[in-house]
Amino acid sequence: MVLTMKLEYKTTFEVKWADVDPNLHLRHTAYLDYGDQARVRFFDENGISFNKLMKRGIAPILFGTQTDFRREVLLSENITLDLELLTITKDGRKWVIKHNVYKENGDLAAEIIYRGAWFDLKERKVVSPPVEVYELMTTLMDVEHEE
């Protein structure tokens, strides 16, 4: 067996006024917004824009999320999110993605796990993604294969 190491992806955001709560720290739902934008950036930066996917009649959907908060994130602080594919079905239809959210000093601020799938916008059902989407997604996880 040969292990193909995963691609490491990270992207950074500055916390905006609209994303803080009355305590001036990042509100809980904003973590999800930044996670969503991190995934959009990943696909865009790798040549698969969500606009192209929508023209093909496919889009991601979410079944659920789980967020574990570790450290406070403040207004105007820069946060960095990584992106890891934890699992994907053999046909690519369903997946689990994890983001770690890091503070400027490198401390882990939160972990976000998304359970989702690819959705046919016309047929209104879960479908396998185009091959290039599946192949790009699998670069985000360690893969064992035969030599």
PDB file of N, CA and C in Angstrom, residues 38-138:
ATOM      1  N   ALA A  38     -14.568  29.681   3.382  1.00  0.00           N
ATOM      2  CA  ALA A  38     -13.299  28.970   3.191  1.00  0.00           C
ATOM      3  C   ALA A  38     -13.454  27.882   2.126  1.00  0.00           C
ATOM      4  N   ARG A  39     -14.579  27.154   2.165  1.00  0.00           N
ATOM      5  CA  ARG A  39     -14.797  26.111   1.155  1.00  0.00           C
ATOM      6  C   ARG A  39     -14.999  26.715  -0.229  1.00  0.00           C
ATOM      7  N   VAL A  40     -15.722  27.823  -0.321  1.00  0.00           N
ATOM      8  CA  VAL A  40     -15.908  28.506  -1.603  1.00  0.00           C
ATOM      9  C   VAL A  40     -14.551  28.936  -2.155  1.00  0.00           C
ATOM     10  N   ARG A  41     -13.710  29.529  -1.314  1.00  0.00           N
ATOM     11  CA  ARG A  41     -12.365  29.945  -1.755  1.00  0.00           C
ATOM     12  C   ARG A  41     -11.553  28.763  -2.255  1.00  0.00           C
ATOM     13  N   PHE A  42     -11.614  27.650  -1.512  1.00  0.00           N
ATOM     14  CA  PHE A  42     -10.851  26.467  -1.910  1.00  0.00           C
ATOM     15  C   PHE A  42     -11.236  26.022  -3.317  1.00  0.00           C
ATOM     16  N   PHE A  43     -12.506  25.906  -3.570  1.00  0.00           N
ATOM     17  CA  PHE A  43     -12.946  25.474  -4.903  1.00  0.00           C
ATOM     18  C   PHE A  43     -12.577  26.513  -5.956  1.00  0.00           C
ATOM     19  N   ASP A  44     -12.819  27.786  -5.678  1.00  0.00           N
ATOM     20  CA  ASP A  44     -12.464  28.855  -6.627  1.00  0.00           C
ATOM     21  C   ASP A  44     -10.981  28.837  -6.966  1.00  0.00           C
ATOM     22  N   GLU A  45     -10.140  28.752  -5.944  1.00  0.00           N
ATOM     23  CA  GLU A  45      -8.691  28.780  -6.146  1.00  0.00           C
ATOM     24  C   GLU A  45      -8.177  27.544  -6.880  1.00  0.00           C
ATOM     25  N   ASN A  46      -8.997  26.519  -6.954  1.00  0.00           N
ATOM     26  CA  ASN A  46      -8.614  25.294  -7.651  1.00  0.00           C
ATOM     27  C   ASN A  46      -9.405  25.085  -8.940  1.00  0.00           C
ATOM     28  N   GLY A  47      -9.964  26.189  -9.472  1.00  0.00           N
ATOM     29  CA  GLY A  47     -10.573  26.176 -10.794  1.00  0.00           C
ATOM     30  C   GLY A  47     -11.991  25.656 -10.887  1.00  0.00           C
ATOM     31  N   ILE A  48     -12.653  25.447  -9.748  1.00  0.00           N
ATOM     32  CA  ILE A  48     -14.038  24.966  -9.774  1.00  0.00           C
ATOM     33  C   ILE A  48     -14.892  25.961  -8.986  1.00  0.00           C
ATOM     34  N   SER A  49     -15.363  26.989  -9.670  1.00  0.00           N
ATOM     35  CA  SER A  49     -16.163  28.002  -8.972  1.00  0.00           C
ATOM     36  C   SER A  49     -17.576  27.479  -8.716  1.00  0.00           C
ATOM     37  N   PHE A  50     -18.189  28.000  -7.673  1.00  0.00           N
ATOM     38  CA  PHE A  50     -19.558  27.606  -7.371  1.00  0.00           C
ATOM     39  C   PHE A  50     -20.508  28.075  -8.467  1.00  0.00           C
ATOM     40  N   ASN A  51     -20.179  29.164  -9.155  1.00  0.00           N
ATOM     41  CA  ASN A  51     -21.007  29.608 -10.282  1.00  0.00           C
ATOM     42  C   ASN A  51     -21.005  28.560 -11.386  1.00  0.00           C
ATOM     43  N   LYS A  52     -19.835  27.957 -11.661  1.00  0.00           N
ATOM     44  CA  LYS A  52     -19.754  26.898 -12.670  1.00  0.00           C
ATOM     45  C   LYS A  52     -20.577  25.684 -12.232  1.00  0.00           C
ATOM     46  N   LEU A  53     -20.474  25.348 -10.961  1.00  0.00           N
ATOM     47  CA  LEU A  53     -21.234  24.199 -10.456  1.00  0.00           C
ATOM     48  C   LEU A  53     -22.736  24.445 -10.574  1.00  0.00           C
ATOM     49  N   MET A  54     -23.172  25.650 -10.240  1.00  0.00           N
ATOM     50  CA  MET A  54     -24.598  25.960 -10.324  1.00  0.00           C
ATOM     51  C   MET A  54     -25.090  25.922 -11.768  1.00  0.00           C
ATOM     52  N   LYS A  55     -24.249  26.359 -12.716  1.00  0.00           N
ATOM     53  CA  LYS A  55     -24.620  26.274 -14.133  1.00  0.00           C
ATOM     54  C   LYS A  55     -24.777  24.819 -14.567  1.00  0.00           C
ATOM     55  N   ARG A  56     -24.033  23.933 -13.913  1.00  0.00           N
ATOM     56  CA  ARG A  56     -24.151  22.495 -14.202  1.00  0.00           C
ATOM     57  C   ARG A  56     -25.303  21.868 -13.416  1.00  0.00           C
ATOM     58  N   GLY A  57     -25.962  22.687 -12.589  1.00  0.00           N
ATOM     59  CA  GLY A  57     -27.126  22.210 -11.845  1.00  0.00           C
ATOM     60  C   GLY A  57     -26.813  21.451 -10.584  1.00  0.00           C
ATOM     61  N   ILE A  58     -25.656  21.723  -9.979  1.00  0.00           N
ATOM     62  CA  ILE A  58     -25.249  21.019  -8.763  1.00  0.00           C
ATOM     63  C   ILE A  58     -24.764  22.027  -7.726  1.00  0.00           C
ATOM     64  N   ALA A  59     -25.072  21.728  -6.474  1.00  0.00           N
ATOM     65  CA  ALA A  59     -24.639  22.590  -5.368  1.00  0.00           C
ATOM     66  C   ALA A  59     -24.502  21.736  -4.107  1.00  0.00           C
ATOM     67  N   PRO A  60     -23.688  22.194  -3.157  1.00  0.00           N
ATOM     68  CA  PRO A  60     -23.583  21.456  -1.895  1.00  0.00           C
ATOM     69  C   PRO A  60     -24.786  21.764  -1.000  1.00  0.00           C
ATOM     70  N   ILE A  61     -25.155  20.776  -0.194  1.00  0.00           N
ATOM     71  CA  ILE A  61     -26.162  20.989   0.844  1.00  0.00           C
ATOM     72  C   ILE A  61     -25.585  20.475   2.157  1.00  0.00           C
ATOM     73  N   LEU A  62     -26.124  20.955   3.254  1.00  0.00           N
ATOM     74  CA  LEU A  62     -25.664  20.519   4.569  1.00  0.00           C
ATOM     75  C   LEU A  62     -26.761  19.752   5.284  1.00  0.00           C
ATOM     76  N   PHE A  63     -26.361  18.658   5.926  1.00  0.00           N
ATOM     77  CA  PHE A  63     -27.269  17.896   6.779  1.00  0.00           C
ATOM     78  C   PHE A  63     -27.128  18.320   8.238  1.00  0.00           C
ATOM     79  N   GLY A  64     -25.947  18.808   8.593  1.00  0.00           N
ATOM     80  CA  GLY A  64     -25.736  19.216   9.971  1.00  0.00           C
ATOM     81  C   GLY A  64     -24.345  19.751  10.199  1.00  0.00           C
ATOM     82  N   THR A  65     -24.206  20.482  11.284  1.00  0.00           N
ATOM     83  CA  THR A  65     -22.908  21.026  11.674  1.00  0.00           C
ATOM     84  C   THR A  65     -22.715  20.823  13.174  1.00  0.00           C
ATOM     85  N   GLN A  66     -21.460  20.801  13.572  1.00  0.00           N
ATOM     86  CA  GLN A  66     -21.110  20.764  14.989  1.00  0.00           C
ATOM     87  C   GLN A  66     -19.940  21.715  15.188  1.00  0.00           C
ATOM     88  N   THR A  67     -20.069  22.627  16.128  1.00  0.00           N
ATOM     89  CA  THR A  67     -18.994  23.571  16.417  1.00  0.00           C
ATOM     90  C   THR A  67     -18.591  23.435  17.875  1.00  0.00           C
ATOM     91  N   ASP A  68     -17.294  23.271  18.098  1.00  0.00           N
ATOM     92  CA  ASP A  68     -16.741  23.252  19.450  1.00  0.00           C
ATOM     93  C   ASP A  68     -15.863  24.481  19.594  1.00  0.00           C
ATOM     94  N   PHE A  69     -16.198  25.331  20.561  1.00  0.00           N
ATOM     95  CA  PHE A  69     -15.473  26.579  20.781  1.00  0.00           C
ATOM     96  C   PHE A  69     -14.387  26.356  21.827  1.00  0.00           C
ATOM     97  N   ARG A  70     -13.175  26.859  21.534  1.00  0.00           N
ATOM     98  CA  ARG A  70     -12.028  26.657  22.426  1.00  0.00           C
ATOM     99  C   ARG A  70     -11.497  27.961  23.032  1.00  0.00           C
ATOM    100  N   ARG A  71     -11.404  29.003  22.199  1.00  0.00           N
ATOM    101  CA  ARG A  71     -10.858  30.296  22.630  1.00  0.00           C
ATOM    102  C   ARG A  71     -11.683  31.423  22.017  1.00  0.00           C
ATOM    103  N   GLU A  72     -11.735  32.534  22.722  1.00  0.00           N
ATOM    104  CA  GLU A  72     -12.447  33.719  22.261  1.00  0.00           C
ATOM    105  C   GLU A  72     -11.720  34.358  21.072  1.00  0.00           C
ATOM    106  N   VAL A  73     -12.496  34.804  20.071  1.00  0.00           N
ATOM    107  CA  VAL A  73     -11.965  35.549  18.928  1.00  0.00           C
ATOM    108  C   VAL A  73     -12.604  36.929  18.959  1.00  0.00           C
ATOM    109  N   LEU A  74     -11.779  37.980  18.838  1.00  0.00           N
ATOM    110  CA  LEU A  74     -12.242  39.351  18.999  1.00  0.00           C
ATOM    111  C   LEU A  74     -12.371  40.098  17.683  1.00  0.00           C
ATOM    112  N   LEU A  75     -13.093  41.202  17.728  1.00  0.00           N
ATOM    113  CA  LEU A  75     -13.262  42.096  16.590  1.00  0.00           C
ATOM    114  C   LEU A  75     -11.903  42.489  16.018  1.00  0.00           C
ATOM    115  N   SER A  76     -11.788  42.505  14.711  1.00  0.00           N
ATOM    116  CA  SER A  76     -10.594  42.886  13.944  1.00  0.00           C
ATOM    117  C   SER A  76      -9.442  41.893  14.046  1.00  0.00           C
ATOM    118  N   GLU A  77      -9.634  40.809  14.764  1.00  0.00           N
ATOM    119  CA  GLU A  77      -8.598  39.781  14.830  1.00  0.00           C
ATOM    120  C   GLU A  77      -8.599  38.994  13.514  1.00  0.00           C
ATOM    121  N   ASN A  78      -7.430  38.576  13.070  1.00  0.00           N
ATOM    122  CA  ASN A  78      -7.338  37.705  11.904  1.00  0.00           C
ATOM    123  C   ASN A  78      -7.461  36.264  12.366  1.00  0.00           C
ATOM    124  N   ILE A  79      -8.282  35.513  11.652  1.00  0.00           N
ATOM    125  CA  ILE A  79      -8.425  34.083  11.928  1.00  0.00           C
ATOM    126  C   ILE A  79      -8.031  33.310  10.673  1.00  0.00           C
ATOM    127  N   THR A  80      -7.486  32.139  10.891  1.00  0.00           N
ATOM    128  CA  THR A  80      -7.111  31.268   9.785  1.00  0.00           C
ATOM    129  C   THR A  80      -7.890  29.968   9.921  1.00  0.00           C
ATOM    130  N   LEU A  81      -8.482  29.552   8.809  1.00  0.00           N
ATOM    131  CA  LEU A  81      -9.214  28.301   8.777  1.00  0.00           C
ATOM    132  C   LEU A  81      -8.488  27.324   7.867  1.00  0.00           C
ATOM    133  N   ASP A  82      -8.401  26.073   8.312  1.00  0.00           N
ATOM    134  CA  ASP A  82      -7.910  25.039   7.424  1.00  0.00           C
ATOM    135  C   ASP A  82      -9.103  24.233   6.939  1.00  0.00           C
ATOM    136  N   LEU A  83      -8.842  23.245   6.124  1.00  0.00           N
ATOM    137  CA  LEU A  83      -9.912  22.475   5.497  1.00  0.00           C
ATOM    138  C   LEU A  83      -9.442  21.036   5.355  1.00  0.00           C
ATOM    139  N   GLU A  84     -10.217  20.108   5.913  1.00  0.00           N
ATOM    140  CA  GLU A  84      -9.856  18.698   5.841  1.00  0.00           C
ATOM    141  C   GLU A  84     -11.099  17.876   5.530  1.00  0.00           C
ATOM    142  N   LEU A  85     -10.970  16.985   4.584  1.00  0.00           N
ATOM    143  CA  LEU A  85     -12.047  16.047   4.275  1.00  0.00           C
ATOM    144  C   LEU A  85     -11.871  14.844   5.192  1.00  0.00           C
ATOM    145  N   LEU A  86     -12.845  14.617   6.080  1.00  0.00           N
ATOM    146  CA  LEU A  86     -12.746  13.497   7.010  1.00  0.00           C
ATOM    147  C   LEU A  86     -13.220  12.193   6.372  1.00  0.00           C
ATOM    148  N   THR A  87     -14.351  12.252   5.674  1.00  0.00           N
ATOM    149  CA  THR A  87     -14.869  11.078   4.980  1.00  0.00           C
ATOM    150  C   THR A  87     -15.608  11.511   3.724  1.00  0.00           C
ATOM    151  N   ILE A  88     -15.679  10.587   2.771  1.00  0.00           N
ATOM    152  CA  ILE A  88     -16.469  10.791   1.561  1.00  0.00           C
ATOM    153  C   ILE A  88     -16.913   9.418   1.084  1.00  0.00           C
ATOM    154  N   THR A  89     -18.139   9.318   0.596  1.00  0.00           N
ATOM    155  CA  THR A  89     -18.607   8.049   0.061  1.00  0.00           C
ATOM    156  C   THR A  89     -17.866   7.725  -1.231  1.00  0.00           C
ATOM    157  N   LYS A  90     -17.851   6.467  -1.603  1.00  0.00           N
ATOM    158  CA  LYS A  90     -17.119   6.057  -2.813  1.00  0.00           C
ATOM    159  C   LYS A  90     -17.619   6.770  -4.056  1.00  0.00           C
ATOM    160  N   ASP A  91     -18.908   7.105  -4.095  1.00  0.00           N
ATOM    161  CA  ASP A  91     -19.461   7.811  -5.249  1.00  0.00           C
ATOM    162  C   ASP A  91     -19.381   9.332  -5.095  1.00  0.00           C
ATOM    163  N   GLY A  92     -18.854   9.802  -3.952  1.00  0.00           N
ATOM    164  CA  GLY A  92     -18.667  11.227  -3.727  1.00  0.00           C
ATOM    165  C   GLY A  92     -19.906  11.990  -3.323  1.00  0.00           C
ATOM    166  N   ARG A  93     -21.026  11.308  -3.214  1.00  0.00           N
ATOM    167  CA  ARG A  93     -22.293  11.995  -2.924  1.00  0.00           C
ATOM    168  C   ARG A  93     -22.307  12.669  -1.551  1.00  0.00           C
ATOM    169  N   LYS A  94     -21.862  11.960  -0.531  1.00  0.00           N
ATOM    170  CA  LYS A  94     -21.925  12.472   0.838  1.00  0.00           C
ATOM    171  C   LYS A  94     -20.516  12.597   1.404  1.00  0.00           C
ATOM    172  N   TRP A  95     -20.333  13.592   2.285  1.00  0.00           N
ATOM    173  CA  TRP A  95     -19.014  13.881   2.813  1.00  0.00           C
ATOM    174  C   TRP A  95     -19.105  14.502   4.203  1.00  0.00           C
ATOM    175  N   VAL A  96     -17.981  14.471   4.894  1.00  0.00           N
ATOM    176  CA  VAL A  96     -17.822  15.162   6.181  1.00  0.00           C
ATOM    177  C   VAL A  96     -16.543  15.977   6.085  1.00  0.00           C
ATOM    178  N   ILE A  97     -16.663  17.268   6.336  1.00  0.00           N
ATOM    179  CA  ILE A  97     -15.536  18.198   6.251  1.00  0.00           C
ATOM    180  C   ILE A  97     -15.314  18.840   7.616  1.00  0.00           C
ATOM    181  N   LYS A  98     -14.046  19.066   7.939  1.00  0.00           N
ATOM    182  CA  LYS A  98     -13.694  19.722   9.205  1.00  0.00           C
ATOM    183  C   LYS A  98     -12.861  20.961   8.934  1.00  0.00           C
ATOM    184  N   HIS A  99     -13.173  22.028   9.668  1.00  0.00           N
ATOM    185  CA  HIS A  99     -12.352  23.236   9.690  1.00  0.00           C
ATOM    186  C   HIS A  99     -11.837  23.420  11.109  1.00  0.00           C
ATOM    187  N   ASN A 100     -10.549  23.690  11.240  1.00  0.00           N
ATOM    188  CA  ASN A 100     -10.001  24.208  12.483  1.00  0.00           C
ATOM    189  C   ASN A 100      -9.879  25.715  12.298  1.00  0.00           C
ATOM    190  N   VAL A 101     -10.277  26.465  13.317  1.00  0.00           N
ATOM    191  CA  VAL A 101     -10.202  27.927  13.279  1.00  0.00           C
ATOM    192  C   VAL A 101      -9.111  28.343  14.258  1.00  0.00           C
ATOM    193  N   TYR A 102      -8.100  29.056  13.737  1.00  0.00           N
ATOM    194  CA  TYR A 102      -6.961  29.460  14.558  1.00  0.00           C
ATOM    195  C   TYR A 102      -6.936  30.964  14.764  1.00  0.00           C
ATOM    196  N   LYS A 103      -6.575  31.368  15.969  1.00  0.00           N
ATOM    197  CA  LYS A 103      -6.371  32.779  16.287  1.00  0.00           C
ATOM    198  C   LYS A 103      -5.049  33.258  15.683  1.00  0.00           C
ATOM    199  N   GLU A 104      -4.830  34.572  15.712  1.00  0.00           N
ATOM    200  CA  GLU A 104      -3.583  35.136  15.179  1.00  0.00           C
ATOM    201  C   GLU A 104      -2.346  34.524  15.821  1.00  0.00           C
ATOM    202  N   ASN A 105      -2.433  34.190  17.100  1.00  0.00           N
ATOM    203  CA  ASN A 105      -1.273  33.644  17.804  1.00  0.00           C
ATOM    204  C   ASN A 105      -1.104  32.137  17.595  1.00  0.00           C
ATOM    205  N   GLY A 106      -1.976  31.543  16.772  1.00  0.00           N
ATOM    206  CA  GLY A 106      -1.875  30.120  16.477  1.00  0.00           C
ATOM    207  C   GLY A 106      -2.717  29.215  17.356  1.00  0.00           C
ATOM    208  N   ASP A 107      -3.315  29.774  18.409  1.00  0.00           N
ATOM    209  CA  ASP A 107      -4.170  28.967  19.285  1.00  0.00           C
ATOM    210  C   ASP A 107      -5.407  28.501  18.533  1.00  0.00           C
ATOM    211  N   LEU A 108      -5.838  27.284  18.820  1.00  0.00           N
ATOM    212  CA  LEU A 108      -7.062  26.755  18.240  1.00  0.00           C
ATOM    213  C   LEU A 108      -8.258  27.447  18.895  1.00  0.00           C
ATOM    214  N   ALA A 109      -9.058  28.145  18.095  1.00  0.00           N
ATOM    215  CA  ALA A 109     -10.228  28.860  18.609  1.00  0.00           C
ATOM    216  C   ALA A 109     -11.493  28.022  18.517  1.00  0.00           C
ATOM    217  N   ALA A 110     -11.615  27.198  17.476  1.00  0.00           N
ATOM    218  CA  ALA A 110     -12.820  26.390  17.297  1.00  0.00           C
ATOM    219  C   ALA A 110     -12.565  25.271  16.299  1.00  0.00           C
ATOM    220  N   GLU A 111     -13.402  24.267  16.395  1.00  0.00           N
ATOM    221  CA  GLU A 111     -13.435  23.183  15.418  1.00  0.00           C
ATOM    222  C   GLU A 111     -14.856  23.109  14.884  1.00  0.00           C
ATOM    223  N   ILE A 112     -14.991  23.044  13.571  1.00  0.00           N
ATOM    224  CA  ILE A 112     -16.312  22.982  12.939  1.00  0.00           C
ATOM    225  C   ILE A 112     -16.354  21.741  12.057  1.00  0.00           C
ATOM    226  N   ILE A 113     -17.386  20.940  12.225  1.00  0.00           N
ATOM    227  CA  ILE A 113     -17.575  19.766  11.384  1.00  0.00           C
ATOM    228  C   ILE A 113     -18.895  19.913  10.636  1.00  0.00           C
ATOM    229  N   TYR A 114     -18.813  19.704   9.323  1.00  0.00           N
ATOM    230  CA  TYR A 114     -19.984  19.796   8.446  1.00  0.00           C
ATOM    231  C   TYR A 114     -20.267  18.416   7.860  1.00  0.00           C
ATOM    232  N   ARG A 115     -21.527  17.997   7.898  1.00  0.00           N
ATOM    233  CA  ARG A 115     -21.971  16.794   7.192  1.00  0.00           C
ATOM    234  C   ARG A 115     -22.809  17.257   6.017  1.00  0.00           C
ATOM    235  N   GLY A 116     -22.416  16.881   4.804  1.00  0.00           N
ATOM    236  CA  GLY A 116     -23.133  17.386   3.648  1.00  0.00           C
ATOM    237  C   GLY A 116     -23.110  16.433   2.474  1.00  0.00           C
ATOM    238  N   ALA A 117     -23.617  16.941   1.362  1.00  0.00           N
ATOM    239  CA  ALA A 117     -23.718  16.150   0.137  1.00  0.00           C
ATOM    240  C   ALA A 117     -23.792  17.096  -1.053  1.00  0.00           C
ATOM    241  N   TRP A 118     -23.735  16.501  -2.244  1.00  0.00           N
ATOM    242  CA  TRP A 118     -23.941  17.247  -3.485  1.00  0.00           C
ATOM    243  C   TRP A 118     -25.383  17.037  -3.913  1.00  0.00           C
ATOM    244  N   PHE A 119     -26.003  18.113  -4.395  1.00  0.00           N
ATOM    245  CA  PHE A 119     -27.441  18.139  -4.651  1.00  0.00           C
ATOM    246  C   PHE A 119     -27.724  18.584  -6.078  1.00  0.00           C
ATOM    247  N   ASP A 120     -28.565  17.836  -6.774  1.00  0.00           N
ATOM    248  CA  ASP A 120     -29.004  18.196  -8.119  1.00  0.00           C
ATOM    249  C   ASP A 120     -30.127  19.222  -7.985  1.00  0.00           C
ATOM    250  N   LEU A 121     -29.891  20.421  -8.496  1.00  0.00           N
ATOM    251  CA  LEU A 121     -30.838  21.520  -8.310  1.00  0.00           C
ATOM    252  C   LEU A 121     -32.132  21.339  -9.097  1.00  0.00           C
ATOM    253  N   LYS A 122     -32.093  20.569 -10.174  1.00  0.00           N
ATOM    254  CA  LYS A 122     -33.292  20.322 -10.972  1.00  0.00           C
ATOM    255  C   LYS A 122     -34.076  19.125 -10.439  1.00  0.00           C
ATOM    256  N   GLU A 123     -33.365  18.024 -10.216  1.00  0.00           N
ATOM    257  CA  GLU A 123     -34.016  16.788  -9.760  1.00  0.00           C
ATOM    258  C   GLU A 123     -34.346  16.816  -8.267  1.00  0.00           C
ATOM    259  N   ARG A 124     -33.711  17.745  -7.535  1.00  0.00           N
ATOM    260  CA  ARG A 124     -33.944  17.911  -6.100  1.00  0.00           C
ATOM    261  C   ARG A 124     -33.609  16.642  -5.320  1.00  0.00           C
ATOM    262  N   LYS A 125     -32.411  16.094  -5.626  1.00  0.00           N
ATOM    263  CA  LYS A 125     -31.972  14.901  -4.910  1.00  0.00           C
ATOM    264  C   LYS A 125     -30.453  14.892  -4.802  1.00  0.00           C
ATOM    265  N   VAL A 126     -29.959  14.097  -3.875  1.00  0.00           N
ATOM    266  CA  VAL A 126     -28.525  13.936  -3.665  1.00  0.00           C
ATOM    267  C   VAL A 126     -27.951  13.136  -4.831  1.00  0.00           C
ATOM    268  N   VAL A 127     -26.814  13.630  -5.368  1.00  0.00           N
ATOM    269  CA  VAL A 127     -26.184  13.002  -6.536  1.00  0.00           C
ATOM    270  C   VAL A 127     -24.669  12.968  -6.362  1.00  0.00           C
ATOM    271  N   SER A 128     -24.024  12.170  -7.193  1.00  0.00           N
ATOM    272  CA  SER A 128     -22.558  12.178  -7.249  1.00  0.00           C
ATOM    273  C   SER A 128     -22.108  13.463  -7.934  1.00  0.00           C
ATOM    274  N   PRO A 129     -21.005  14.049  -7.475  1.00  0.00           N
ATOM    275  CA  PRO A 129     -20.508  15.268  -8.109  1.00  0.00           C
ATOM    276  C   PRO A 129     -19.764  14.934  -9.405  1.00  0.00           C
ATOM    277  N   PRO A 130     -19.475  15.944 -10.214  1.00  0.00           N
ATOM    278  CA  PRO A 130     -18.609  15.710 -11.366  1.00  0.00           C
ATOM    279  C   PRO A 130     -17.262  15.132 -10.901  1.00  0.00           C
ATOM    280  N   VAL A 131     -16.627  14.366 -11.758  1.00  0.00           N
ATOM    281  CA  VAL A 131     -15.365  13.689 -11.420  1.00  0.00           C
ATOM    282  C   VAL A 131     -14.332  14.674 -10.892  1.00  0.00           C
ATOM    283  N   GLU A 132     -14.204  15.849 -11.536  1.00  0.00           N
ATOM    284  CA  GLU A 132     -13.179  16.802 -11.100  1.00  0.00           C
ATOM    285  C   GLU A 132     -13.439  17.322  -9.684  1.00  0.00           C
ATOM    286  N   VAL A 133     -14.696  17.395  -9.279  1.00  0.00           N
ATOM    287  CA  VAL A 133     -15.038  17.814  -7.910  1.00  0.00           C
ATOM    288  C   VAL A 133     -14.619  16.728  -6.928  1.00  0.00           C
ATOM    289  N   TYR A 134     -14.971  15.490  -7.232  1.00  0.00           N
ATOM    290  CA  TYR A 134     -14.595  14.365  -6.381  1.00  0.00           C
ATOM    291  C   TYR A 134     -13.070  14.286  -6.241  1.00  0.00           C
ATOM    292  N   GLU A 135     -12.362  14.389  -7.364  1.00  0.00           N
ATOM    293  CA  GLU A 135     -10.899  14.301  -7.325  1.00  0.00           C
ATOM    294  C   GLU A 135     -10.294  15.435  -6.508  1.00  0.00           C
ATOM    295  N   LEU A 136     -10.816  16.649  -6.644  1.00  0.00           N
ATOM    296  CA  LEU A 136     -10.307  17.773  -5.859  1.00  0.00           C
ATOM    297  C   LEU A 136     -10.580  17.561  -4.373  1.00  0.00           C
ATOM    298  N   MET A 137     -11.782  17.128  -4.040  1.00  0.00           N
ATOM    299  CA  MET A 137     -12.115  16.903  -2.634  1.00  0.00           C
ATOM    300  C   MET A 137     -11.198  15.870  -2.000  1.00  0.00           C
ATOM    301  N   THR A 138     -10.895  14.805  -2.724  1.00  0.00           N
ATOM    302  CA  THR A 138     -10.082  13.744  -2.129  1.00  0.00           C
ATOM    303  C   THR A 138      -8.627  14.156  -1.938  1.00  0.00           C
TER     304      THR A 138
END
